[in-house]
Short mmCIF file of C-alpha atoms in Angstrom, two decimals:
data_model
loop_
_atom_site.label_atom_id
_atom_site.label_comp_id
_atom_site.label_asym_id
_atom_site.label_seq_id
_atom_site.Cartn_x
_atom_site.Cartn_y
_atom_site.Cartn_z
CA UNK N 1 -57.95 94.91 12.46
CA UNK N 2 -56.96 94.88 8.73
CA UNK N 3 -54.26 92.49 8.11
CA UNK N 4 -52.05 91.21 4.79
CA UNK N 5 -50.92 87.58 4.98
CA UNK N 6 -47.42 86.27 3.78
CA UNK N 7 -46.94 82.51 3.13
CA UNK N 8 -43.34 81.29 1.92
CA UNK N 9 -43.48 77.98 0.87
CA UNK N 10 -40.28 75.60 0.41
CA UNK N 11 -39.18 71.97 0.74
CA UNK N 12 -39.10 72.08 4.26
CA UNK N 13 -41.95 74.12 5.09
CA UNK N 14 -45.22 72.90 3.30
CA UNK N 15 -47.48 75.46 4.93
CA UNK N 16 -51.58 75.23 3.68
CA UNK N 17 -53.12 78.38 3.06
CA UNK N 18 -56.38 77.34 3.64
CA UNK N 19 -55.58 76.59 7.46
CA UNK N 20 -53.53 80.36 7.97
CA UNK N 21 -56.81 81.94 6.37
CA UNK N 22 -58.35 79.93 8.67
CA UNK N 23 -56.00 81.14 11.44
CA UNK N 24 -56.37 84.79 10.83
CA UNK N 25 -59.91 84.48 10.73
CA UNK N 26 -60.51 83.14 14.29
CA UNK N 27 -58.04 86.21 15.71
CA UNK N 28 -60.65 88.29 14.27
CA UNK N 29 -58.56 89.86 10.96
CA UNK N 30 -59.51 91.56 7.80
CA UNK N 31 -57.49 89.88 5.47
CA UNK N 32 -56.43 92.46 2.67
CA UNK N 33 -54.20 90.02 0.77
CA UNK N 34 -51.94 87.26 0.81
CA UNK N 35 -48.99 87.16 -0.67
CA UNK N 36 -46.96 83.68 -1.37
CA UNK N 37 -43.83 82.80 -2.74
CA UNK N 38 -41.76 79.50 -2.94
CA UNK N 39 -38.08 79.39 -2.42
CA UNK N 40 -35.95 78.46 0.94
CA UNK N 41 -35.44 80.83 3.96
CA UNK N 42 -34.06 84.40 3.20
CA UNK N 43 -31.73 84.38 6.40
CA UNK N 44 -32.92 88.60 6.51
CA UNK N 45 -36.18 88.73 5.67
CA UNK N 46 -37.47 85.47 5.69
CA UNK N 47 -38.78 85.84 2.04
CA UNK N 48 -36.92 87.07 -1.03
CA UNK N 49 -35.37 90.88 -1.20
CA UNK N 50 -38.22 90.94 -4.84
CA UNK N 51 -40.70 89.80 -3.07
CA UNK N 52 -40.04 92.13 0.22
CA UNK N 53 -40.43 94.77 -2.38
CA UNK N 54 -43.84 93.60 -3.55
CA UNK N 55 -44.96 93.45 0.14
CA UNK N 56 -43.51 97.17 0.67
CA UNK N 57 -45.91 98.49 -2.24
CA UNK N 58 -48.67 96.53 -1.08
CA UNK N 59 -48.29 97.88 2.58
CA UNK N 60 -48.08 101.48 0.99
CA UNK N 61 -51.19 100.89 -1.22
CA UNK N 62 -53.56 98.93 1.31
CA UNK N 63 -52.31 100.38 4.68
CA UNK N 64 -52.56 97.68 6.71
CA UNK N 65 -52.48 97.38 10.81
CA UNK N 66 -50.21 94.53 10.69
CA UNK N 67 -48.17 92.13 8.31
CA UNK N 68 -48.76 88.49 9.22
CA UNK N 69 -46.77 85.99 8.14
CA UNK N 70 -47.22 82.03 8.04
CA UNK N 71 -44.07 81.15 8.83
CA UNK N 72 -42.24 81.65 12.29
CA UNK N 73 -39.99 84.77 12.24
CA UNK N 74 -36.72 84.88 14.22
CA UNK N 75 -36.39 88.32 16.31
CA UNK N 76 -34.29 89.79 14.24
CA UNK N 77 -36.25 88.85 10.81
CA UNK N 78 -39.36 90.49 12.86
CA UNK N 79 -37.21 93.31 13.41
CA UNK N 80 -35.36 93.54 9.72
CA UNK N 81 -39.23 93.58 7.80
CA UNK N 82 -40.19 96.09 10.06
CA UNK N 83 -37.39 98.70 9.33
CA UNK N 84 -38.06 98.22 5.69
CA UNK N 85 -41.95 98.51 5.46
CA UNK N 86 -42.69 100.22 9.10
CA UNK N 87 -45.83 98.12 10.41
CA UNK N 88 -46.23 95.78 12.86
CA UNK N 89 -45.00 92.43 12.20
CA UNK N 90 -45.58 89.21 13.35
CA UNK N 91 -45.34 85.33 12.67
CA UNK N 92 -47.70 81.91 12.74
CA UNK N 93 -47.25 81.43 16.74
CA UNK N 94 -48.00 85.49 17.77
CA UNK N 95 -51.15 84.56 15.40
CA UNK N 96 -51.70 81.59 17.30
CA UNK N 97 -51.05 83.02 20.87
CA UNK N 98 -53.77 86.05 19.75
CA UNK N 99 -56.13 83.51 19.25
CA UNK N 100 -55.34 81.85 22.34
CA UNK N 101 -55.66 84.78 24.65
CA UNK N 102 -59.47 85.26 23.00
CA UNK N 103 -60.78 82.09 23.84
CA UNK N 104 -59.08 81.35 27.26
CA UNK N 105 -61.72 81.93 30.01
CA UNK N 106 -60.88 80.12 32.97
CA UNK N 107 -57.72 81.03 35.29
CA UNK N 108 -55.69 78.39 34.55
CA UNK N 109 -56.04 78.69 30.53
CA UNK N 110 -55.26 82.29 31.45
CA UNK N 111 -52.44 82.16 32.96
CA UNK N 112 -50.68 79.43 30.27
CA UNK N 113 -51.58 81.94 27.31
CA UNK N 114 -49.76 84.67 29.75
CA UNK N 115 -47.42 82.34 30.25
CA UNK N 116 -46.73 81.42 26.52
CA UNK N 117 -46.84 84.77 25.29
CA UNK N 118 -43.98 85.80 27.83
CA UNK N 119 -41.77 83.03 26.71
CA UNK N 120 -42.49 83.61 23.34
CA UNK N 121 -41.45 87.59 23.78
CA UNK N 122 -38.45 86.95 25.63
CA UNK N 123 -35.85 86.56 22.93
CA UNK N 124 -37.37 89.29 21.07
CA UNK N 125 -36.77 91.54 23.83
CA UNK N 126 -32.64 90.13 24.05
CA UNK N 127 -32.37 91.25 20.49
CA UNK N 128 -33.84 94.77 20.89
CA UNK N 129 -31.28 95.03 24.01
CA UNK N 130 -28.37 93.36 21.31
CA UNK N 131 -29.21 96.35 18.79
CA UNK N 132 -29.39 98.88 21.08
CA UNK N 133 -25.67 98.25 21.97
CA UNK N 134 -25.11 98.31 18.29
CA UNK N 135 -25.88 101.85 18.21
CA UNK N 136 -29.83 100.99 16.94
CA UNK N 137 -31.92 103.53 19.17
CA UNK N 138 -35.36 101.57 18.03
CA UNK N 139 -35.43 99.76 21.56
CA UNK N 140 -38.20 97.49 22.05
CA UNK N 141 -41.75 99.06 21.95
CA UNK N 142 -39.89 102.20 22.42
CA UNK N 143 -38.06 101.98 25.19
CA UNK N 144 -34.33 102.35 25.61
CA UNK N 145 -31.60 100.08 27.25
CA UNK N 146 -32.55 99.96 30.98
CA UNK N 147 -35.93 100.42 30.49
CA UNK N 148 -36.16 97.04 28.16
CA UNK N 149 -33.65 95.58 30.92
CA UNK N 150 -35.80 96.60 33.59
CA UNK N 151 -39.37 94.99 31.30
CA UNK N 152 -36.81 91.61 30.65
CA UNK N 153 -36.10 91.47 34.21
CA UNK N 154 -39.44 91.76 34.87
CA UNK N 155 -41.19 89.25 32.85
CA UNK N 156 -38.89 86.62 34.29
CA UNK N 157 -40.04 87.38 37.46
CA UNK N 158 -43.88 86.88 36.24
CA UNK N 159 -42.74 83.68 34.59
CA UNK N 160 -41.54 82.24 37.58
CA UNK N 161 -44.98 83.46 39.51
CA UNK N 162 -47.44 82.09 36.95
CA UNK N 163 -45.16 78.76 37.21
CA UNK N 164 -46.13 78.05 40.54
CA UNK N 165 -49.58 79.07 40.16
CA UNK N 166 -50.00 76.27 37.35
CA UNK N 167 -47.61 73.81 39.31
CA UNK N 168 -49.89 73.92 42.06
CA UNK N 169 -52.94 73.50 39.56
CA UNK N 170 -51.20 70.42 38.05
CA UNK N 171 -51.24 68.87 41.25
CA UNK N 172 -54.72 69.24 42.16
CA UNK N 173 -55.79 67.81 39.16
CA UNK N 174 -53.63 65.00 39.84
CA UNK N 175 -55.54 64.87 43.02
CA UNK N 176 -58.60 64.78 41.17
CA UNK N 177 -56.94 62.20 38.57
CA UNK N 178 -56.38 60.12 41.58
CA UNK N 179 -59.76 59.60 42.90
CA UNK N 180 -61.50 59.54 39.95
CA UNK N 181 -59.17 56.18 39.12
CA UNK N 182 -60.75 55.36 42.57
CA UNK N 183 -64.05 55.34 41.87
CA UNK N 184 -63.16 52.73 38.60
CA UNK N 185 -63.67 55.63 35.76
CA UNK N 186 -61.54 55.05 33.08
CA UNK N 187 -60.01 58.07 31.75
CA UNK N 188 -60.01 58.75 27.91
CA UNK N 189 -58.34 61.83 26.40
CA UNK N 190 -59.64 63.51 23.38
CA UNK N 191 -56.48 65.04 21.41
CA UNK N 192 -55.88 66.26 17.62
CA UNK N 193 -56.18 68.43 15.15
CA UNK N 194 -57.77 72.00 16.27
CA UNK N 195 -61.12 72.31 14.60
CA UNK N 196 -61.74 68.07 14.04
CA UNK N 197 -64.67 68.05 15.99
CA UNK N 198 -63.42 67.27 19.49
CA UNK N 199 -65.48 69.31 21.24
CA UNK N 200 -68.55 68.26 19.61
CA UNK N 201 -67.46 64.63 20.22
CA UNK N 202 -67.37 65.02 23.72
CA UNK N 203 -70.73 66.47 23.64
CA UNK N 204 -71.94 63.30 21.85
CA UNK N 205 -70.75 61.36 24.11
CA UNK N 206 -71.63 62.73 26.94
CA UNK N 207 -74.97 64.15 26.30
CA UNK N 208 -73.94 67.73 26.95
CA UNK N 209 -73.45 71.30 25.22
CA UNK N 210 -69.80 71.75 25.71
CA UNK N 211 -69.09 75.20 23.02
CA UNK N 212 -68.43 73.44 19.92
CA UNK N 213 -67.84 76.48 16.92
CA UNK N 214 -66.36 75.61 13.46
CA UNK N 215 -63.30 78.19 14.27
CA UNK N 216 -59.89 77.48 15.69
CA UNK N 217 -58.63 76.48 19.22
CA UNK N 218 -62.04 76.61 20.72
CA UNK N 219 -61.07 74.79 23.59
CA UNK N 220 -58.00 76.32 25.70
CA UNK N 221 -60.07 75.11 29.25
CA UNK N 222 -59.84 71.74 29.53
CA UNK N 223 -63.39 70.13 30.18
CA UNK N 224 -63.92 66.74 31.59
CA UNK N 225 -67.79 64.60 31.38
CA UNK N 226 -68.50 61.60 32.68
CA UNK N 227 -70.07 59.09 30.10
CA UNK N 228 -70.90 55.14 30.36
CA UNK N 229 -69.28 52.63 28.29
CA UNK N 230 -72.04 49.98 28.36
CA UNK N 231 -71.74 49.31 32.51
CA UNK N 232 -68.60 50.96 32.84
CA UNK N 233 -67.87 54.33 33.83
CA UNK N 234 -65.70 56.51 31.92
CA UNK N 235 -64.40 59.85 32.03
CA UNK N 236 -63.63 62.33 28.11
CA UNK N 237 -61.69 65.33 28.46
CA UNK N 238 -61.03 67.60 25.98
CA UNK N 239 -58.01 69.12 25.08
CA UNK N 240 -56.28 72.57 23.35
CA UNK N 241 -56.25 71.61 19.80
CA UNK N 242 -52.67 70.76 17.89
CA UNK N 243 -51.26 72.29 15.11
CA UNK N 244 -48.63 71.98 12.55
CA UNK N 245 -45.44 72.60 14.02
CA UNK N 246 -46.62 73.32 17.94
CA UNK N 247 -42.89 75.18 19.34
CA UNK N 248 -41.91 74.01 22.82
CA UNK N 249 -42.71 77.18 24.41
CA UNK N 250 -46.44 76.48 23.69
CA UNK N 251 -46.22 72.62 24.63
CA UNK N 252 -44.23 73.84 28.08
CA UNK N 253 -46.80 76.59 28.65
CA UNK N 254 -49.83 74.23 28.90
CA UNK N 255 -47.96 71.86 29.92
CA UNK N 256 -50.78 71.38 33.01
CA UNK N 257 -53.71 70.74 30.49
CA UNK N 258 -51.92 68.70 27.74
CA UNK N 259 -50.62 65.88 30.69
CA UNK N 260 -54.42 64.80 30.77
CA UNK N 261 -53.43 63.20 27.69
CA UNK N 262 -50.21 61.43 29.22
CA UNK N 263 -52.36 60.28 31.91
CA UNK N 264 -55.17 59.01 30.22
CA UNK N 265 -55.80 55.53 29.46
CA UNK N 266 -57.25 55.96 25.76
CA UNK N 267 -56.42 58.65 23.91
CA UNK N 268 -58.91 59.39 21.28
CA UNK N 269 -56.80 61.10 18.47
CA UNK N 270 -59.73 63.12 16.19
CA UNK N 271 -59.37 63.95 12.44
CA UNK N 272 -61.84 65.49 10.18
CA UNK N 273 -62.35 62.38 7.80
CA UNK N 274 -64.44 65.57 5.35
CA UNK N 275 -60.83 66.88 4.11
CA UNK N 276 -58.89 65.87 1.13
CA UNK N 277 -56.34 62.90 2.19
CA UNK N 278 -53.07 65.20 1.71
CA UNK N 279 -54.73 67.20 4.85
CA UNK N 280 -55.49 64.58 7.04
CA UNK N 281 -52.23 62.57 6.43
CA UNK N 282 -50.38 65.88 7.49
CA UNK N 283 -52.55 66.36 10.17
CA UNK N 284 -52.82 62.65 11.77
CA UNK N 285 -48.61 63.04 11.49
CA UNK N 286 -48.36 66.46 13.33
CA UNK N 287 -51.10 65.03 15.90
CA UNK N 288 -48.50 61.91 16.18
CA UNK N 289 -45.10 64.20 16.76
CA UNK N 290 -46.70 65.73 19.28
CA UNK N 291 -47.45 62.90 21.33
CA UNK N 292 -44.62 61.77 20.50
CA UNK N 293 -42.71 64.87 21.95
CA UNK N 294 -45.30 64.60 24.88
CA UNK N 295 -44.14 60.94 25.00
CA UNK N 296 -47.72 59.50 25.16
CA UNK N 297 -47.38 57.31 21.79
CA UNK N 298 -46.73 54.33 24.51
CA UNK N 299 -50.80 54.33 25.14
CA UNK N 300 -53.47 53.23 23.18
CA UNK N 301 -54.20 55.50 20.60
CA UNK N 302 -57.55 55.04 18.58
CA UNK N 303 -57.51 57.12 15.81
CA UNK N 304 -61.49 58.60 15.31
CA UNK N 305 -62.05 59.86 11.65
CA UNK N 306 -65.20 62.51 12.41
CA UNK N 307 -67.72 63.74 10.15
CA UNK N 308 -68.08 60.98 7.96
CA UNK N 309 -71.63 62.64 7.19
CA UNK N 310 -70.19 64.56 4.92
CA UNK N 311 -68.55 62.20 2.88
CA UNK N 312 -69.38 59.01 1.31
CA UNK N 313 -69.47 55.47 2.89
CA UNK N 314 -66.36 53.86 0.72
CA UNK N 315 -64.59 57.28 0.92
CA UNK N 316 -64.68 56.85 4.71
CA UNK N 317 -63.49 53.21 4.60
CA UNK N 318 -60.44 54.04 2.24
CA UNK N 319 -59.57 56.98 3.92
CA UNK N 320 -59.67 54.69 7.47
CA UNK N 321 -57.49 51.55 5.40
CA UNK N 322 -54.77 54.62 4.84
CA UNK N 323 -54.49 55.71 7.91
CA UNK N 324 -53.73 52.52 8.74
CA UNK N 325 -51.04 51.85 6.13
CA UNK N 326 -49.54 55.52 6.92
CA UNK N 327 -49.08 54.30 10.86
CA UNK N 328 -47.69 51.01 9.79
CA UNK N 329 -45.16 52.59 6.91
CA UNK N 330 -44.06 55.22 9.57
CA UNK N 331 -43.34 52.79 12.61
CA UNK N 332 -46.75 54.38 14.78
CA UNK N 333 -48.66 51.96 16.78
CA UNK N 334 -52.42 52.70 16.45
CA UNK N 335 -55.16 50.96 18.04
CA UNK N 336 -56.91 51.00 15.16
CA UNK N 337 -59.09 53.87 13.32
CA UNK N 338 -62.89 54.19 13.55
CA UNK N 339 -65.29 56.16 11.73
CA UNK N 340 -68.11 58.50 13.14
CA UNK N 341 -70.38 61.37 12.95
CA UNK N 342 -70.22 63.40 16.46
CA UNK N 343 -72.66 65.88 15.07
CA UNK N 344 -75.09 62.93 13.63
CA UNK N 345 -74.47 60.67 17.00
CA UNK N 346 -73.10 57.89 14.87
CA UNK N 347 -70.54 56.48 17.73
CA UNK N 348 -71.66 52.81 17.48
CA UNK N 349 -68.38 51.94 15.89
CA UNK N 350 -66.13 54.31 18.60
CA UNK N 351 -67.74 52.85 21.72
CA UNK N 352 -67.72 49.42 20.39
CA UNK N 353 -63.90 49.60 20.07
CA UNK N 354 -63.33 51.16 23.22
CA UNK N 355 -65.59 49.03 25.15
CA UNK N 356 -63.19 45.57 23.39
CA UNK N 357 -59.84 48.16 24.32
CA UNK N 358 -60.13 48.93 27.88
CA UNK N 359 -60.24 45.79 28.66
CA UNK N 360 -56.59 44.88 27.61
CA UNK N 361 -55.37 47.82 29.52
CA UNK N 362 -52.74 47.50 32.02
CA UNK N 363 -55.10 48.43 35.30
CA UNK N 364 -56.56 45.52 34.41
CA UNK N 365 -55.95 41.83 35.57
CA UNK N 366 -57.98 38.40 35.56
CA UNK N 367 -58.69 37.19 39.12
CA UNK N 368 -61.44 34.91 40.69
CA UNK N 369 -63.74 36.16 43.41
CA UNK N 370 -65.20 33.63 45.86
CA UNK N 371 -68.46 34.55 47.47
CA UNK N 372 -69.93 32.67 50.68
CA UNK N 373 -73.17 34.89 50.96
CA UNK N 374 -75.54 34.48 48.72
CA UNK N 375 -77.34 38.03 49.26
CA UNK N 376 -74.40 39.77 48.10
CA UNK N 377 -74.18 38.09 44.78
CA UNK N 378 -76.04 40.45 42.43
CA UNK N 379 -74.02 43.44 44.26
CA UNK N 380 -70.71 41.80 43.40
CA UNK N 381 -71.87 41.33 40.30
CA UNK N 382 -72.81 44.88 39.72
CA UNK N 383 -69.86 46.29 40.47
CA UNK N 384 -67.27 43.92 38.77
CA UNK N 385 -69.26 44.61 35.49
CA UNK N 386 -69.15 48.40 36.94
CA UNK N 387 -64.93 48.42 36.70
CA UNK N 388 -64.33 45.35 34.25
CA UNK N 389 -66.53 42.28 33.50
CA UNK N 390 -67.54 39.27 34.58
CA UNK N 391 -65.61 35.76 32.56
CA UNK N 392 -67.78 33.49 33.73
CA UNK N 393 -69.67 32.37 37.02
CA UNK N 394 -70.15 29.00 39.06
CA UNK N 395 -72.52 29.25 42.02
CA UNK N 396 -72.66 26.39 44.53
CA UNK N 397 -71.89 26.50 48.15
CA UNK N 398 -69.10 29.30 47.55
CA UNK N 399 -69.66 31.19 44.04
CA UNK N 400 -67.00 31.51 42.04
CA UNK N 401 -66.37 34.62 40.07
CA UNK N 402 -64.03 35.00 37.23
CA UNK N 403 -63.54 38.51 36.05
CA UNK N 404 -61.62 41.25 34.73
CA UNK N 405 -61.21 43.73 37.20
CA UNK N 406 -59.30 47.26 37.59
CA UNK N 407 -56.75 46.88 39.99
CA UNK N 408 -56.90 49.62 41.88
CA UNK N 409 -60.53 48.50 42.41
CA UNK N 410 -59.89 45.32 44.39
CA UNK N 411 -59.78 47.03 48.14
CA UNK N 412 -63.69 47.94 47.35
CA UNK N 413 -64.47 43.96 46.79
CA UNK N 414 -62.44 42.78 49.48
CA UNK N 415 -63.89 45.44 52.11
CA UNK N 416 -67.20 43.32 51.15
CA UNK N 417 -65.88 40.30 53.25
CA UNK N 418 -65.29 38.29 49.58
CA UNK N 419 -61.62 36.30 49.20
CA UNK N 420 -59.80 37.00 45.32
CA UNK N 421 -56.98 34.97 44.26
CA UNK N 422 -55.04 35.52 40.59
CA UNK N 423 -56.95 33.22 38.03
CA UNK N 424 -55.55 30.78 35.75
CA UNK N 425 -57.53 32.84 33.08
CA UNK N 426 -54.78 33.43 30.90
CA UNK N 427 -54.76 37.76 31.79
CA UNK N 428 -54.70 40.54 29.57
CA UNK N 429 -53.15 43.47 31.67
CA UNK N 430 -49.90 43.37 33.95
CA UNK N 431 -49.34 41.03 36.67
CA UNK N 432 -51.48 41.57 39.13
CA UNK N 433 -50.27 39.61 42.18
CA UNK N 434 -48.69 42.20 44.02
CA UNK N 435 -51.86 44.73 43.32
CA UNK N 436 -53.82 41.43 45.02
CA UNK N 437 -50.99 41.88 48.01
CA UNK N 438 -51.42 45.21 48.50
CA UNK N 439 -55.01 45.23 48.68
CA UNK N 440 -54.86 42.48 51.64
CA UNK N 441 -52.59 44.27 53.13
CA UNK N 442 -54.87 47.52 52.90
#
């Protein structure tokens, strides 16, 4: 598909172009040219009435398949700049949803991109139905007034099918959620920028081949690997990418996948520490909005600049300090910022900071176990270290324990015959006295 790109640039819309050629490359287009111009929102055309001309000669010279622009188009914009230069025409989040419906493989990715692209037609479909009582016998996609009725009444329908589907997908993976937080994994999110390096993060971490391309939204199916944090066991999922601007209808749509970042306990936000600081400022602050939007910017958020292979040592380190002065000037709580090389399986710095940070999350409390048998010692000592770590230990007649323990994991100690009372140690998570009641009472 041959394609010529249109990027309008103004005070409120500081579009890269670099990132749209990027876009238009991963949905597979034969970019003929792009044509840019600066000024604020024609309310028409979305560009200027001169420069709608330039684009008209261009489409007549170069013949393209479609006219893309950057920008998002409102229906009847979309509709406007295709009565004047008679090619398709579409905006940044058709663009995005083309790309979308490439890479989604599994059933569940499938049915959000569905699901996204339906919302996203919708109001495109109530303007062709608005002209068409204005006399304007275009329709949509050709068809005339009862037919597009009929398609609008249809899609709806669908809408409201493919929302179940992925309701009832949500709550199986809460299921799974559920027991994993059973079995003492902590849960860590990978989210940020599409094309940071997630993907090939996870892979470093894990020791696996997850499909890790330099292209665009790679990941749509959300992938999960187990991993160990010294003796603890932790769980990395990767997410859809974010971009500049994400609309609600895209948010809503994968609504299912995008939660495993709300109910994570560490979300790892990835940046590509190779671009120029203008680009990952931008970026770090979209990847922030949408958290905030998703209202996850309440958990620990440890920002992970990637490929600092490419890059020099003190480049990495400044670029880190700002980061850090950005969150603070802008009100963001970060956990702090760490630097790595996925690709080079430099993570020293990453796990060291995340093995110190899990242990001042909330599932967490200080407690002392008491231990009459002497045989089960080095088991109870295996698994505290397993879900938290071990403070301190004083053997004698009865050994004394002090740890930091998940929770949710004190049923498995106390099935073991062992007694746990809150500590004195002064505790870093919530109270836990009432998680100690329930587990007695279990």
């Amino acid at each position: 598909m041959r394609a010529i790109g249109v990027i309008r640039k103004s005070r409120m819309e500081r579009l890269s172009r670099k990132e749209f050629e990027e876009l238009l490359k991963s949905a597979g287009y034969e970019v003929l040219a792009i044509v840019e111009q600066n000024r604020e929102e024609h309310p028409k055309y979305n560009i200027g009435r001169g420069k709608l001309e330039e684009l008209k000669k261009l489409v007549e010279e170069l013949r393209p398949d479609k006219v893309i622009f950057a920008n998002s188009l409102t229906p009847s914009q979309a509709y406007n700049l295709w009565k004047e230069l008679r090619v398709d025409v579409i905006d940044r989040w058709q663009l995005v949803l083309e790309i979308f419906e490439k890479q989604a493989h599994s059933k569940e990715a499938k049915l959000q991109v569905e699901l996204a692209s339906l919302q996203y037609e919708v109001p495109f479909i109530k303007e062709a139905i608005r002209r068409i009582k204005l006399g304007d016998r275009a329709g949509f996609k050709g068809m005339g007034e009862y037919q597009t009725r009929q398609y609008l009444k249809h899609i709806r329908y669908r809408m409201g099918r493919i929302r179940k589907e992925l309701e009832k997908v949500r709550r199986d993976r809460e299921v799974k959620r559920k027991r994993r937080e059973e079995l003492g994994f902590v849960l860590i999110a990978l989210a940020g920028y599409t094309n940071a390096g997630k993907s090939t993060l996870l892979n470093a971490l894990a020791g696996e081949s997850v499909e890790a391309r330099n292209q665009m939204f790679t990941t749509l199916d959300t992938t999960t690997r187990r991993f160990r944090l010294g003796t603890k066991r932790a769980l990395a999922t990767d997410t859809v990418g974010f971009i500049d601007g994400l609309p609600p209808f895209i948010v809503e749509a994968f609504h299912s996948t995008l939660e495993e970042i709300v109910k994570a306990d560490v979300i790892l936000l990835v940046l590509d520490a190779s671009e120029p600081w203008a680009e990952i400022r931008r970026k770090f602050l979209a990847s922030m909005r949408v958290l905030r939007e998703l209202k996850a910017l309440e958990k620990p958020i440890l920002v992970v600049l990637n490929k600092i292979d490419l890059i020099e040592t003190e480049d990495a380190k400044t670029k880190a300090e700002l980061i850090e002065r950005v969150a603070e000037e802008t009100g963001l709580t970060i956990s702090g910022v760490v630097k790595v090389s996925a690709k080079e399986g430099l993570l020293d710095e990453l796990r060291s900071a995340l093995e110190g940070l899990i242990l001042i999350l909330p599932k967490y409390g200080t407690f002392e176990v008491e231990v009459d048998s002497p045989s089960l010692i080095p088991e109870i000592l295996a698994f505290i270290n397993s879900v938290g770590q071990v403070l301190g230990v004083s053997y004698g007649e009865t050994t004394r324990i002090e740890a930091y323990i998940q929770t949710g994991m004190l049923r498995g100690l106390i099935r073991k015959g062992i007694r746990i009372t809150r500590s004195n140690h002064p505790g870093k998570g919530n109270d836990p006295e009432q998680d100690v009641g329930n587990a007695y009472s279990g």
